[in-house]
Short mmCIF file of C-alpha atoms in Angstrom, two decimals:
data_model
loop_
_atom_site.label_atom_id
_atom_site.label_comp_id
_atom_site.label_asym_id
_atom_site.label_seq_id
_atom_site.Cartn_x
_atom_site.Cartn_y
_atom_site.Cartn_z
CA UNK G 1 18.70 28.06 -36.89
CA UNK G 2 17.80 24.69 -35.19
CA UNK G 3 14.67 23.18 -36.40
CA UNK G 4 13.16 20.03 -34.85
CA UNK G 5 10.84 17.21 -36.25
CA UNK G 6 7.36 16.95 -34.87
CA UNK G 7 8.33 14.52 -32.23
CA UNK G 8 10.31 16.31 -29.94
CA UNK G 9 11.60 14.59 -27.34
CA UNK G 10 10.05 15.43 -23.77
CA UNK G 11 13.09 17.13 -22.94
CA UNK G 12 12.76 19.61 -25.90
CA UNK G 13 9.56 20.99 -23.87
CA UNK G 14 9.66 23.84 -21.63
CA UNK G 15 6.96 25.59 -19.02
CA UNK G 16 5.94 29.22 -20.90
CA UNK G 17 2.60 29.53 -18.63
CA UNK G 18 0.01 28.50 -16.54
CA UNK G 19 -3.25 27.31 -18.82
CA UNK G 20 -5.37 29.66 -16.22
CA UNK G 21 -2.97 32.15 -17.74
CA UNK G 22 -4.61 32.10 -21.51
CA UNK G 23 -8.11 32.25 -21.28
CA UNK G 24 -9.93 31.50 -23.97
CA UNK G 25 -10.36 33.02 -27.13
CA UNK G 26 -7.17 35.02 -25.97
CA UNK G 27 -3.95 35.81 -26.86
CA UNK G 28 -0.64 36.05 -24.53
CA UNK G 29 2.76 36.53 -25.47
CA UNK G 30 5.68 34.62 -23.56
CA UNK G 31 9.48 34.35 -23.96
CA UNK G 32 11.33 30.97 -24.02
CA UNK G 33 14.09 30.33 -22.06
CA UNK G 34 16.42 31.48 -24.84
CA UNK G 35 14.37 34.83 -25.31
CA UNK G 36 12.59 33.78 -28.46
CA UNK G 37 9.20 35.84 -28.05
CA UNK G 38 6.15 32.96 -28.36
CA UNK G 39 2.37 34.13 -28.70
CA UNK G 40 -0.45 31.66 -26.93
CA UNK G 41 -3.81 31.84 -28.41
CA UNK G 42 -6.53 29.57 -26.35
CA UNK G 43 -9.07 28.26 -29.48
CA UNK G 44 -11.93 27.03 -28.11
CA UNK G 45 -9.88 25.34 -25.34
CA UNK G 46 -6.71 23.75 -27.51
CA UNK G 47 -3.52 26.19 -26.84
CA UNK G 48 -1.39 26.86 -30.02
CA UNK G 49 1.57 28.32 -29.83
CA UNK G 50 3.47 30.40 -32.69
CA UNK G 51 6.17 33.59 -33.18
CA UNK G 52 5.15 36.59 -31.70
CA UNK G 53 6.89 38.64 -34.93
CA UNK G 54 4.75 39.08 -37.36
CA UNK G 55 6.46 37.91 -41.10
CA UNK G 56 5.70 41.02 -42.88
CA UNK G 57 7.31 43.40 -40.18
CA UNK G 58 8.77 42.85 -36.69
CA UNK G 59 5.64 43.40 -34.61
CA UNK G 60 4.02 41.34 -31.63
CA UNK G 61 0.79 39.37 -33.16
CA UNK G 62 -0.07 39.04 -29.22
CA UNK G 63 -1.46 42.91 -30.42
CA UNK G 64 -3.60 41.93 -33.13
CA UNK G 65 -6.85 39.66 -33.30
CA UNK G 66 -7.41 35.94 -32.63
CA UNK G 67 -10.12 35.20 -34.51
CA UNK G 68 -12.90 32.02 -33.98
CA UNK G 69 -11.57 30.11 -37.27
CA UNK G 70 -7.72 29.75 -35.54
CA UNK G 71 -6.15 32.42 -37.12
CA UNK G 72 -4.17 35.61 -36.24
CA UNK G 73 -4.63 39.03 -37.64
CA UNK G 74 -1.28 41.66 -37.58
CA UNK G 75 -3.15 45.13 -35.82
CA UNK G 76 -0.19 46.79 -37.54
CA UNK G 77 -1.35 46.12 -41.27
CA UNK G 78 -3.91 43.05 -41.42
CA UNK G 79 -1.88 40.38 -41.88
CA UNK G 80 -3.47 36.58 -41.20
CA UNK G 81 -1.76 33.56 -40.54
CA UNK G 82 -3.14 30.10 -39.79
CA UNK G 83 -2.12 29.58 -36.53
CA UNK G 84 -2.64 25.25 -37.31
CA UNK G 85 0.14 25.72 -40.03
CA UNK G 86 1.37 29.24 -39.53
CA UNK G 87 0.47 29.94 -43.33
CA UNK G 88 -0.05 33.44 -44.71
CA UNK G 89 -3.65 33.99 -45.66
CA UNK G 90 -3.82 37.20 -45.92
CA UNK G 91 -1.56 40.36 -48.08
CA UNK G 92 0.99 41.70 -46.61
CA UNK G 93 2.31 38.35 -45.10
CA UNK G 94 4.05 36.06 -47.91
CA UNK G 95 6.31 34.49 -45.19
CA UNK G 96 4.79 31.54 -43.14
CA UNK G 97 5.08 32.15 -39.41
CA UNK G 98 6.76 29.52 -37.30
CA UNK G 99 4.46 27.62 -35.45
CA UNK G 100 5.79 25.21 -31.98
CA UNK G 101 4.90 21.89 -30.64
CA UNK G 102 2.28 22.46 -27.16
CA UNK G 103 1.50 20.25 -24.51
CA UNK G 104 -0.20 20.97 -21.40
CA UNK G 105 0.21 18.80 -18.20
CA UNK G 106 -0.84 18.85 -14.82
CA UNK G 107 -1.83 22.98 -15.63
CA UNK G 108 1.67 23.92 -17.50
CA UNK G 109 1.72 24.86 -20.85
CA UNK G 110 4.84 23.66 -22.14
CA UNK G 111 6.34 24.45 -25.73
CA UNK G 112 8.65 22.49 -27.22
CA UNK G 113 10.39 22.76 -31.10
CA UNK G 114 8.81 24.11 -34.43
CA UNK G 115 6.44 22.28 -36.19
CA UNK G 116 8.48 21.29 -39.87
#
């Protein structure tokens, strides 16, 4: 699997959604160009972008919980993840979740390589 550093190049970034799209303090799941399923979450205004599978079972996180300190919770079994670092905080997770690179211009929410 292909990871990239944290400086993409500009090229590296592609258009998931419109930021009108993710409201926020919610959650909506896109697909890259190459089908990898990507979950938004809207914080208090940043966008953050990580896998929609959760690590402990293959489940869409876009179904669980964004919750105000920027993490994720699994509504299959509870998981949480950092969504800053994609860290496992909470049992059953013990797998970090990949987390990508966001920018947002003129309206687009682009999303460009994992974060190392």
């Amino acid at each position: 699997m292909k990871r990239t550093s944290a400086t993409s190049r500009e090229e590296d970034f592609e258009p998931v959604a419109r930021l009108a799209d993710v409201p926020a303090g919610q959650l909506v799941g896109v697909a890259k160009s190459d089908g990898e399923r990507i979950c938004l979450a809207n914080v208090d205004g940043e966008i953050m972008a990580v896998s929609d599978i959760c690590t402990h079972q293959d489940f869409s996180l876009c179904q669980g919980t964004l919750l105000p300190d920027a993490t994720i919770e699994c509504a299959w079994h509870g998981a949480r993840f950092s969504l800053r670092s994609g860290k496992p905080l909470r049992f059953p997770a013990e797998t970090s979740l990949p987390v990508f690179q966001v920018r947002v211009v003129n309206g687009a929410i682009l999303v460009g390589g994992r974060k190392l």
